[in-house]
Structure formats: C-alpha cells, structure tokens
mmCIF file of C-alpha atoms in Angstrom:
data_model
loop_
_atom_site.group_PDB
_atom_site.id
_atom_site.type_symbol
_atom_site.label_atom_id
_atom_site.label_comp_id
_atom_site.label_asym_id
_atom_site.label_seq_id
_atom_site.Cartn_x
_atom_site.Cartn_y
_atom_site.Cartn_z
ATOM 1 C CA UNK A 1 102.314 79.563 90.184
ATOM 2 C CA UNK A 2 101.836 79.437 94.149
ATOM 3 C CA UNK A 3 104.365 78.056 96.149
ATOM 4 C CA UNK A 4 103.490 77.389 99.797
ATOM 5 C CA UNK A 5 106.449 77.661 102.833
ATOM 6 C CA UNK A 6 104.971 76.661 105.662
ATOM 7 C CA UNK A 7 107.371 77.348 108.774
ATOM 8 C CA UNK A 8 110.101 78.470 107.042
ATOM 9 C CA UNK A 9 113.229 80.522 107.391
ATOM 10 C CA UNK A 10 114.854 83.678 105.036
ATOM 11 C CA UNK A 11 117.621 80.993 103.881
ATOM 12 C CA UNK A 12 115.414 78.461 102.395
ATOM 13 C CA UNK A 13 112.526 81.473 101.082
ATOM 14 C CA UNK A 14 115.912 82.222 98.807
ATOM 15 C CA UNK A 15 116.733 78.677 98.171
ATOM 16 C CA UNK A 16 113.435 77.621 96.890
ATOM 17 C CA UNK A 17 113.758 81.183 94.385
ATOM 18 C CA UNK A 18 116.806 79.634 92.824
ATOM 19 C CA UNK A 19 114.971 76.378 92.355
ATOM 20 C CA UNK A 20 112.201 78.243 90.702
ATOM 21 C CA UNK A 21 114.381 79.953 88.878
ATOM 22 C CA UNK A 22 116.294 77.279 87.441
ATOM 23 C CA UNK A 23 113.339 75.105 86.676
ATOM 24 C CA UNK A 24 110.997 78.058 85.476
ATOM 25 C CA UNK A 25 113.654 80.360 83.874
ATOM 26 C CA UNK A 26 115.248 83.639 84.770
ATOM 27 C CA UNK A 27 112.093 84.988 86.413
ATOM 28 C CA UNK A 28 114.228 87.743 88.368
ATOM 29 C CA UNK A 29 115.870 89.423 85.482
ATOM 30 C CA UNK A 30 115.040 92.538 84.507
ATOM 31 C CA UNK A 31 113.871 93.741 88.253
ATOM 32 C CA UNK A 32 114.502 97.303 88.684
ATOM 33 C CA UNK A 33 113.501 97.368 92.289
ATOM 34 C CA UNK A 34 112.619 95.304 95.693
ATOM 35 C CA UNK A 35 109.555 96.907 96.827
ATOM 36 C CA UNK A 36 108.956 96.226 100.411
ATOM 37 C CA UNK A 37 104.838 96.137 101.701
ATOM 38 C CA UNK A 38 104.337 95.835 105.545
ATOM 39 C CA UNK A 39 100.956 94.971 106.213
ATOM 40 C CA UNK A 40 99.008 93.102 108.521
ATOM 41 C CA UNK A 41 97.342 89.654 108.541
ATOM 42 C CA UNK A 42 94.141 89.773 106.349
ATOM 43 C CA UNK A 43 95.297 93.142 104.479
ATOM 44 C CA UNK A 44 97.643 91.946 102.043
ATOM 45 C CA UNK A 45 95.664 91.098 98.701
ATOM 46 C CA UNK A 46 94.589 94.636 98.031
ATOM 47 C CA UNK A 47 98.389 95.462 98.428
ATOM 48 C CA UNK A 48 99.633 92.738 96.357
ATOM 49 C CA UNK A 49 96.731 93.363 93.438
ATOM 50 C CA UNK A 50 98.067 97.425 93.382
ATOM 51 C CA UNK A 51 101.708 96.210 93.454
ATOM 52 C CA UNK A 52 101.236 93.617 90.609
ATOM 53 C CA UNK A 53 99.120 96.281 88.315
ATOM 54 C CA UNK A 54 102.095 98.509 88.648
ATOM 55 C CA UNK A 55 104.697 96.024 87.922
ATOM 56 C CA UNK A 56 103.780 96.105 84.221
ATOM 57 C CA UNK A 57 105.363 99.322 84.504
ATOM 58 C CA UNK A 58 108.110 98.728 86.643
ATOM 59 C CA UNK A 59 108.833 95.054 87.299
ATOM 60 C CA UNK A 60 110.030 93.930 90.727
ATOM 61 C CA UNK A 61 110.563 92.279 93.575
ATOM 62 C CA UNK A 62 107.513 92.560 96.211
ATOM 63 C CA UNK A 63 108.600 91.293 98.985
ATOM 64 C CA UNK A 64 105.102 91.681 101.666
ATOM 65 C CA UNK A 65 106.323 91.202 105.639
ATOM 66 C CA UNK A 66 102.639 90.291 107.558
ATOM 67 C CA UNK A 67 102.371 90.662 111.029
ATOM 68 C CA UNK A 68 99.786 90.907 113.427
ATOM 69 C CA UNK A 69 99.042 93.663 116.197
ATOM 70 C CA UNK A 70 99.597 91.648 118.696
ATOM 71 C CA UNK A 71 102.626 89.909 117.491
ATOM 72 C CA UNK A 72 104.735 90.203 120.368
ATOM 73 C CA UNK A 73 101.931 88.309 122.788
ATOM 74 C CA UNK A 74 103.675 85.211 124.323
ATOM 75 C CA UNK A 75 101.380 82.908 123.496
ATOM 76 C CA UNK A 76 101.909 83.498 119.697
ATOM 77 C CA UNK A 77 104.632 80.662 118.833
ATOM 78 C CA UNK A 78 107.539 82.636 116.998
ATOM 79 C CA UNK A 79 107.054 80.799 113.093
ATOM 80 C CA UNK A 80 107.631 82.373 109.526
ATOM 81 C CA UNK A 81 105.366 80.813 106.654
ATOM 82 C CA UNK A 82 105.814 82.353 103.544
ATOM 83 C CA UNK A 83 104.181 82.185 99.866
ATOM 84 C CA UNK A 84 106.413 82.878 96.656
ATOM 85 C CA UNK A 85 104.090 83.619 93.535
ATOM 86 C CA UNK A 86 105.265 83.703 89.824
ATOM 87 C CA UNK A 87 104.133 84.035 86.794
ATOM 88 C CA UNK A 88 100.554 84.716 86.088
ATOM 89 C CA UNK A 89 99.624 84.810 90.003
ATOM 90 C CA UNK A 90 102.303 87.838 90.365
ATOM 91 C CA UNK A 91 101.385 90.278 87.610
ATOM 92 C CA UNK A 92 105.453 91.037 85.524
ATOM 93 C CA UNK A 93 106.846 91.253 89.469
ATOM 94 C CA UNK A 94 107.642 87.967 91.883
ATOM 95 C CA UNK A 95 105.924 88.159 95.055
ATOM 96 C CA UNK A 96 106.975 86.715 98.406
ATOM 97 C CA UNK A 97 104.664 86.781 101.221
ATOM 98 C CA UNK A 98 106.280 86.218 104.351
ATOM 99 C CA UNK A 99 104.011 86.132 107.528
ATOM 100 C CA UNK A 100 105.602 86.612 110.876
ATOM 101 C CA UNK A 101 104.188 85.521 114.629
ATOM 102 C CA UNK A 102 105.499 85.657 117.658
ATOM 103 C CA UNK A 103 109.142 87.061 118.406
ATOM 104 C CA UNK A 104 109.893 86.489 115.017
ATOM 105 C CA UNK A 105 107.841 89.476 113.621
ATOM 106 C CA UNK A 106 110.144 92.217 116.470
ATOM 107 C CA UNK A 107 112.750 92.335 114.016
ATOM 108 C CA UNK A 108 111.562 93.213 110.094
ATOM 109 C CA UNK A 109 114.594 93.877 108.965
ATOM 110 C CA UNK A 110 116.114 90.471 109.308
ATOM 111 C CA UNK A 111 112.839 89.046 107.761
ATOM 112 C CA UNK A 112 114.126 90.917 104.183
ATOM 113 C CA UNK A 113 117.893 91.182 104.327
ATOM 114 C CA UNK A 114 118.615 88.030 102.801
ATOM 115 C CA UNK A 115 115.545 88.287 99.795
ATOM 116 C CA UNK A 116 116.249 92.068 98.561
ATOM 117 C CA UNK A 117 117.626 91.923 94.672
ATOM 118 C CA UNK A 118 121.019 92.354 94.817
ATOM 119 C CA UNK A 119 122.139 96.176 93.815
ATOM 120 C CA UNK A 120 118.280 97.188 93.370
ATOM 121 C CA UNK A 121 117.143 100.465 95.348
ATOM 122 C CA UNK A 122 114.576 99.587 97.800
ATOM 123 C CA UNK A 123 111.098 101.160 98.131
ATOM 124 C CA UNK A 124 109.415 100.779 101.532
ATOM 125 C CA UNK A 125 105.491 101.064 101.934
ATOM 126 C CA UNK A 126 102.968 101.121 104.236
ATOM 127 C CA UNK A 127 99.410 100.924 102.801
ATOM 128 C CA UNK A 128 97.740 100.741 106.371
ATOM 129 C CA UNK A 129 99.210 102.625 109.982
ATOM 130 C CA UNK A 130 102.182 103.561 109.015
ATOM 131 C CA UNK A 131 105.105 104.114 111.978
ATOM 132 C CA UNK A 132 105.508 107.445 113.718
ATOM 133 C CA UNK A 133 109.014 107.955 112.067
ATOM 134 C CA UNK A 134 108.640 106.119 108.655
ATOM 135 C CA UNK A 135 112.854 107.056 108.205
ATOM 136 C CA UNK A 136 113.603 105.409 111.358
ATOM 137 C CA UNK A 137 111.492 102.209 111.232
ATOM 138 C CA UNK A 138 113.735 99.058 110.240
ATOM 139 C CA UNK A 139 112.312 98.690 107.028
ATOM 140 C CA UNK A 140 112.830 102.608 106.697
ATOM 141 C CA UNK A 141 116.232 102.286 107.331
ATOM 142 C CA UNK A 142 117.535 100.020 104.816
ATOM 143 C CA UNK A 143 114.607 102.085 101.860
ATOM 144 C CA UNK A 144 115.345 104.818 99.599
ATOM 145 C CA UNK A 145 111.889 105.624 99.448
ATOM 146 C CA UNK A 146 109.058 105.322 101.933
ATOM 147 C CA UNK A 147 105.888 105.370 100.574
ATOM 148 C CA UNK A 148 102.893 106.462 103.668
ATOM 149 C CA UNK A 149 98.938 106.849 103.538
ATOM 150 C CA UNK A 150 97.856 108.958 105.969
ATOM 151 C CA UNK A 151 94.190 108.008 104.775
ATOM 152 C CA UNK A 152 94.221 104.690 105.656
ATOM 153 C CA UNK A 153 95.185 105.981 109.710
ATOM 154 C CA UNK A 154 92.592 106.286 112.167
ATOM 155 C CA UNK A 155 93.284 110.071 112.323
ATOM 156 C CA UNK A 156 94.785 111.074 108.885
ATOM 157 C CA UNK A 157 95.268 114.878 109.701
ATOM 158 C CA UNK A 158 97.613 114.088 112.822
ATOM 159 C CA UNK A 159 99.473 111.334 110.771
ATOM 160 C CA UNK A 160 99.832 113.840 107.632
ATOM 161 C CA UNK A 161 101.123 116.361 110.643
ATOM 162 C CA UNK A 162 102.991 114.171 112.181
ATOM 163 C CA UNK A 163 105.126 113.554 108.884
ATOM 164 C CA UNK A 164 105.509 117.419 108.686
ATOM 165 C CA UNK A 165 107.622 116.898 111.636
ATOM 166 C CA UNK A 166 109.706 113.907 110.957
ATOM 167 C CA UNK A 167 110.192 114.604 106.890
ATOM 168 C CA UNK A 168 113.362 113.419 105.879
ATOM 169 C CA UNK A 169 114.128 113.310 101.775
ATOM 170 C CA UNK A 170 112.778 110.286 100.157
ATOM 171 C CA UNK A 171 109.081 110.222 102.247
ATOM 172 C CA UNK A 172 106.293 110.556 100.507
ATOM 173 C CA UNK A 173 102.704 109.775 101.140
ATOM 174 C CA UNK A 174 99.572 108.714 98.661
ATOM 175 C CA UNK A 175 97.674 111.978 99.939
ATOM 176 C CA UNK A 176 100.254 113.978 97.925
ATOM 177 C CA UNK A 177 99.804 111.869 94.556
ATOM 178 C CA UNK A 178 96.160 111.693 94.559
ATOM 179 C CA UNK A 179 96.660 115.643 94.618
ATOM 180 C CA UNK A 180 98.358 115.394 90.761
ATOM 181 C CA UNK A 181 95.397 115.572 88.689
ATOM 182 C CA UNK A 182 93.844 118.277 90.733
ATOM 183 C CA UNK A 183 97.767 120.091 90.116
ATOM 184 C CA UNK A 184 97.675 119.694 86.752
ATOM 185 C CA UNK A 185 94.182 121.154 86.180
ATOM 186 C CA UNK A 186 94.546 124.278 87.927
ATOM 187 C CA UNK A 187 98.234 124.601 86.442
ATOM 188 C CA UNK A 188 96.504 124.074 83.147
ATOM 189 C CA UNK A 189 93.987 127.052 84.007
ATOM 190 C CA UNK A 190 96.164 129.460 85.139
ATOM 191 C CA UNK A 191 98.421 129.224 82.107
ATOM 192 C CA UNK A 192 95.478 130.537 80.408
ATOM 193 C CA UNK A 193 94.896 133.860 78.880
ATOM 194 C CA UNK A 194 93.972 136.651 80.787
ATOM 195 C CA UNK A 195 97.840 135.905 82.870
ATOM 196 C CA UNK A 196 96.247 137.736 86.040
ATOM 197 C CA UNK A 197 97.545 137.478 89.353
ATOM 198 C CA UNK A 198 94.784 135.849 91.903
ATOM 199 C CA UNK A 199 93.705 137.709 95.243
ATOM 200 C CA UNK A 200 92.148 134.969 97.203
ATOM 201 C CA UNK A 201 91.665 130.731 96.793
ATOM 202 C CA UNK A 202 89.598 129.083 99.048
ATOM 203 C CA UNK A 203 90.222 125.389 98.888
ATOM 204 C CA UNK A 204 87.149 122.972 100.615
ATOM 205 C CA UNK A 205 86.884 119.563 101.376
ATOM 206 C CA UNK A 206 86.446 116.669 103.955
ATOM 207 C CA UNK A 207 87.191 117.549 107.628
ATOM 208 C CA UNK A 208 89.618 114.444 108.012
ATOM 209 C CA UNK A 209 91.367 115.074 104.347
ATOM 210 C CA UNK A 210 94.799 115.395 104.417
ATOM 211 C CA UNK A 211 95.334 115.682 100.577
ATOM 212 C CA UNK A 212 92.992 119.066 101.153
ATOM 213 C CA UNK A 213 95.278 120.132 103.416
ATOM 214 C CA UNK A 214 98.236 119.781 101.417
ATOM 215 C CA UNK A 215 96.420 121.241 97.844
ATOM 216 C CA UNK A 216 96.369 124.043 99.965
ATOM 217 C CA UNK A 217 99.333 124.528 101.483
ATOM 218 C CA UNK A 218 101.287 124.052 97.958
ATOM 219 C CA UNK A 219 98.606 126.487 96.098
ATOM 220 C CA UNK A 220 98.952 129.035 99.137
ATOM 221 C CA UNK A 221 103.349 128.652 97.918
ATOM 222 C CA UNK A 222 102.961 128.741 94.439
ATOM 223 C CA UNK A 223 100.374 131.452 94.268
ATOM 224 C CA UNK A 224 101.638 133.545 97.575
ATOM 225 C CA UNK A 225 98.289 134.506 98.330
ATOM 226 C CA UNK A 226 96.739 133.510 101.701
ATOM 227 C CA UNK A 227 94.188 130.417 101.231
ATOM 228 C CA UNK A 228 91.394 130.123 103.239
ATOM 229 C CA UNK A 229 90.336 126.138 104.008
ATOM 230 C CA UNK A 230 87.149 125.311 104.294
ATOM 231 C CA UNK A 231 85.170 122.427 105.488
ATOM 232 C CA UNK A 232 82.332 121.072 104.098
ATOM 233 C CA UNK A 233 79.452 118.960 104.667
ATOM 234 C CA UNK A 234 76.658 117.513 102.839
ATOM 235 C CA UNK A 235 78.782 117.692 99.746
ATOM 236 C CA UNK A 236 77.609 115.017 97.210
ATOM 237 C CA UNK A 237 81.045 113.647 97.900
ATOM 238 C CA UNK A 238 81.656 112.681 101.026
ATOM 239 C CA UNK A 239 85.472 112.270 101.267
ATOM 240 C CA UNK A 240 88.814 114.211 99.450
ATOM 241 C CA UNK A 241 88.725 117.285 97.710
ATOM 242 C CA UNK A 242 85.390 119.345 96.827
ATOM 243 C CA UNK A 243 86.589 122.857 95.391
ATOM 244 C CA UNK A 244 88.873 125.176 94.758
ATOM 245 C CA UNK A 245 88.087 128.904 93.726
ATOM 246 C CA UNK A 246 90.389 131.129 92.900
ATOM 247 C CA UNK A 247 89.577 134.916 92.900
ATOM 248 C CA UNK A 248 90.946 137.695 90.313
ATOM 249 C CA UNK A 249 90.016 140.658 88.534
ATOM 250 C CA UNK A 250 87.929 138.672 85.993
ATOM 251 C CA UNK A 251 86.125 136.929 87.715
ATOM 252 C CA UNK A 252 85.970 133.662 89.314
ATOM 253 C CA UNK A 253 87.304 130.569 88.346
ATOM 254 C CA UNK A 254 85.716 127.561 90.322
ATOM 255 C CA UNK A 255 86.840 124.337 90.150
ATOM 256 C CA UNK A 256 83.937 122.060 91.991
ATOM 257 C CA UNK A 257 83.928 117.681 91.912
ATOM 258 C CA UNK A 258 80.127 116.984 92.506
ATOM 259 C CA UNK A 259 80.475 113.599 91.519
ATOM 260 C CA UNK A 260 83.171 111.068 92.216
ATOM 261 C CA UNK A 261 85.085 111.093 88.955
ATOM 262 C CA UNK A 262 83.850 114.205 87.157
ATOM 263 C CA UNK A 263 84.496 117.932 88.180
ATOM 264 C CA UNK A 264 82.771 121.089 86.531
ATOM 265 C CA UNK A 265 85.062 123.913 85.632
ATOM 266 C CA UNK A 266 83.160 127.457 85.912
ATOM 267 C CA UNK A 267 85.133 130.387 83.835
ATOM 268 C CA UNK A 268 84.315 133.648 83.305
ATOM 269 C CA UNK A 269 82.959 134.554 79.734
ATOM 270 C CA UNK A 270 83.721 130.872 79.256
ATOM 271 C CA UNK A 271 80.940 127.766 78.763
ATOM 272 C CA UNK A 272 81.111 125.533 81.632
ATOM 273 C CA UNK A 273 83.176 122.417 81.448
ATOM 274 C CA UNK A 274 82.647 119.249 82.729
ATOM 275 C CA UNK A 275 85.780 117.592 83.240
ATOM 276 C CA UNK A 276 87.527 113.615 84.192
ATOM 277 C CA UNK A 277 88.713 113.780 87.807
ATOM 278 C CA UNK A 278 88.800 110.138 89.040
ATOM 279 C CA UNK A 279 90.038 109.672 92.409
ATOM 280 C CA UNK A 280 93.275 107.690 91.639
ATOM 281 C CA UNK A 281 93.183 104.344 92.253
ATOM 282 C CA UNK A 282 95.994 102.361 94.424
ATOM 283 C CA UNK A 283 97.718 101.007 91.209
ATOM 284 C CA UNK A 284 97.839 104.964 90.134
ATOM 285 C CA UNK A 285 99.321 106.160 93.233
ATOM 286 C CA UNK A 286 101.907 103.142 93.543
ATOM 287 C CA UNK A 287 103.100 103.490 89.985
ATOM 288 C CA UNK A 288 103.871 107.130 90.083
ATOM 289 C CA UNK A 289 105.618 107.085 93.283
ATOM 290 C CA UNK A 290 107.631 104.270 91.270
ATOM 291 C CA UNK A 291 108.478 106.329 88.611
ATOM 292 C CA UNK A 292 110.895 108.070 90.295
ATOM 293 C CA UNK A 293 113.203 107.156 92.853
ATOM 294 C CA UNK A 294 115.098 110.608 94.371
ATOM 295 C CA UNK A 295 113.237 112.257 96.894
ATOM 296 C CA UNK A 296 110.091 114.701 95.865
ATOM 297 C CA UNK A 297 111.661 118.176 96.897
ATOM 298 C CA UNK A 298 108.373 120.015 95.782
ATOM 299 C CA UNK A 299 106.537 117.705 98.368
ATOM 300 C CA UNK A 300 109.392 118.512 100.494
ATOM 301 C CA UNK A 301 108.900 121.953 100.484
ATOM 302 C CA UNK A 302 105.117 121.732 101.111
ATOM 303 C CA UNK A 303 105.608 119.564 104.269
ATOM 304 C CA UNK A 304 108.003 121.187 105.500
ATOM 305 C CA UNK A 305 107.146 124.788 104.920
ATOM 306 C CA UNK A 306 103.750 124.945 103.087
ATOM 307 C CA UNK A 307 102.055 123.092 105.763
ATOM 308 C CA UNK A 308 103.266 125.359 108.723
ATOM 309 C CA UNK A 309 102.434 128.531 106.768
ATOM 310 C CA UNK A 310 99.075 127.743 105.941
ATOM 311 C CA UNK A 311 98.553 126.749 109.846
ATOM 312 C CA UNK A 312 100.111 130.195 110.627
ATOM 313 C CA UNK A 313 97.849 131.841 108.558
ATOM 314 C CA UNK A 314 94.546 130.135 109.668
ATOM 315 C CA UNK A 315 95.787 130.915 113.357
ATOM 316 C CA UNK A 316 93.397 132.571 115.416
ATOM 317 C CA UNK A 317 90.386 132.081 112.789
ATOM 318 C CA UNK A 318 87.643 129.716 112.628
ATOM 319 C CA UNK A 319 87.428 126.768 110.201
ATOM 320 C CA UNK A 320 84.094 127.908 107.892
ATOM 321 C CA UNK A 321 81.544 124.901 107.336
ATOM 322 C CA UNK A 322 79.490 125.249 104.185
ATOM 323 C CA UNK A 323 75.616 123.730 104.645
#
C-alpha cells in the first residue's frame, strides 16, 4: 500500500502512521532499526529496492530524505511531500519518502526527528555523494552508523582518502564490504598447508578503485610485507579488483577475476580452480553493514593506519600499468 502526502509536515507524516497502523495492524512492531537514506530527486528507487531486500533480514524503519542540488535556490518554494509505503510495496520494513524543496531541505535533521522509532539505533546512509565529514553532517549526528560509497563519487579515491582523515568509530563505507569475499578467500588460502610466510603481494586493479586500495592496505597489515599496487588496463574487467599474488618459497599463489563473477585460483602443485566471486550486490553490502551495529575496528585500523602506510611505502615510486 502507497500512501501519497502531498505538502505535508513531520507531524501529520506521523499522524497518518498511527492511522495506518490502527487500521492495518501493528505494522511497526518488531523494527530493530530506523535506517536513514539521503538521496537525491530521481535516485531513490534503487535505494529503497536494496533497503527493502535487506529488511527480510533486519526489518525497519527506512525513512529516505530527497533533496535536490540546488535546493537552497530561491525560486524553489520551501514544501515537504512525502510517500509512506507498507506492506507488499515496502519489502518486511515501512518506508517513508519524504522529499524536501526549497528552505525546507537546509535542515535534515528536523525532517526525521519526529519519524525515528522510538529507542531504535539509527543507521545513516548515503548511496550517492556522500558529505565531506559523514560524523558531522546532521543526519550523522543523530546515527550510530554511517554507511558511505565512495564509488558512487565523482572521484572515489579522494572521497575514500578523504574518510581516512575524518574516520570517527561507527563509519563505514560499501568499498570495504565488497572487499569480504575477496578476505575470506585469501584467508581461506593462507590457512592452507605449506603455513609459509609470504615475501611480496602485489594487489591490481582499476585506477579509480578504492576497494583496491583498501585490500591492500589491510593485506600489507595482516601480512607485514610491503604490497606493491598496481594498475591495470585492458583487463577483461573493467572496474574493482583484478588480482592479487602473493609470493613465497613455493611458489606463487595468484588469485586473478577475469570475468565478473568468477575468479581462477592458480596454486602451486595444485589444479587450477575456478572459483564464485560475484561483485556484491547493493542488498549484500546493506545487509552486512546491518548486521552489526558497533563500529568496524578492523576497518578502523585500515583507514586509519593501513591506508597511510601503504601510501608511505609507495612514496617516491611509480604506479606500474600492466598492458
């Protein structure tokens, strides 16, 4: 069910919930969260499909604040329409789309005040340009976690570097989860017989991918072995991740993605593998990030520290570019 608010204010959004909740049943029991989207006009579906997918695994509130760019022009008069879907239209979740123009989209944090579940934690996210300071945006503020994609910016290295300098606990960004399949792999080699240490790991990939970046940084922690990053054109794959080697006495262990959802592991004395590495899909991403709500202190650490090492180490060198 679609309900339709046409200029409309935060006090009756939550009045017309209670009358849908008294004539539809208890649709906000059971919420474990108010998960907050800020999006802009014309961007909001793909959003709201991811969020509802993932509310089969933790239902919610979504609560999706719509502005435009140029909200703050004058001649944009300041009006809130909103849209509350239930049921069927809003996956195990209730969604409320609230669409702000004028002077009434300056202040976000007003917009949600009133319509986040009472005694809930809050989960903020950004699926397009995210703010400079996620922590200190007004929809930051009030969020336990803040959920980026450095991706979807128009420069996703100086946005992933840019949160390497304003990292507070409970940040977290999409080019970090998509790494967790790629994680668990190499974990999953390495804990492998023969237990040898490794001497070198190059990791390659897209020139403007930040979750290459940060596979490297966290392998270049865990491993304490300089990595050597690598960029790489005319890969089958144009975008993300395309290898990651790691050296040691036995040989070399190579883990390559020629093909958008399959990778081929290369072993020595081994057969070669070919293995399921789908890049993860919004709904993926959104749903682990869910699953826990205290800050990611291994992501911490690799922001913080893994990111600065690895651009300490490369200092001085030349990026290599594989034909």
């Amino acid at each position: 069910m679609i309900v339709d608010l046409p200029n409309t204010t935060t006090s009756k959004i939550s009045k017309a919930l209670v009358r849908i909740r008294e004539e539809g049943g208890a649709v906000a029991l059971g919420r474990v969260l108010t998960l907050i989207i800020a999006t802009e006009f014309g961007n909001e579906e793909e959003a709201i499909e991811a969020a509802n997918d993932a509310s089969r695994e933790h239902p919610m509130r979504v609560l999706v604040i719509s502005t435009s760019s140029a909200a703050s022009e004058s001649y944009q008069e300041p009006r809130v329409d909103a849209q509350i879907r239930v049921g069927g239209d809003a996956g195990a979740s209730e969604v409320i789309v609230v669409m702000a123009y004028g002077d009434a989209a300056l202040d976000q944090e007003s917009l949600v005040t009133g319509l986040l579940l009472p005694d809930a934690p809050v989960v903020a996210w950004w699926p397009g340009e995210a703010p400079a300071n996620a922590s200190e945006s007004p929809l930051g503020r009030i969020a336990q976690r803040r959920i980026t994609d450095a991706a979807a910016n128009a420069n996703p290295l100086e946005a992933m570097h840019r949160m390497c300098k304003t990292y507070v606990p409970g940040d977290t960004d999409f080019a970090w989860t998509r790494l967790t399949l790629w994680r668990a792999q190499l974990a999953a080699v390495l804990d492998q017989p023969p237990y040898e240490s490794i001497a070198a790991v190059t990791v390659s990939g897209a020139a403007a991918s930040p979750s290459t970046m940060l596979l490297a940084a966290w392998l270049q922690m865990q491993l304490e072995v300089t990595v050597s990053l690598e960029v790489t054109d005319g890969s089958p794959v144009p975008t993300g991740i395309h290898s990651v080697v790691l050296e040691r006495k036995s040989g070399t262990i190579q883990l390559e993605r020629n093909l958008a959802n399959i990778a081929t592991l290369t072993q020595p004395d081994q057969p070669v593998h070919d293995i399921s590495l789908p890049r993860r899909s919004l709904r993926d991403c959104l749903a682990e990030e869910l699953r826990r709500l205290d800050p990611d202190s291994l992501f911490g650490d690799v922001v913080r520290r893994g990111v600065s090492e690895l651009t300490e180490s490369r200092s001085g060198t030349s990026t290599k570019a594989k034909k």
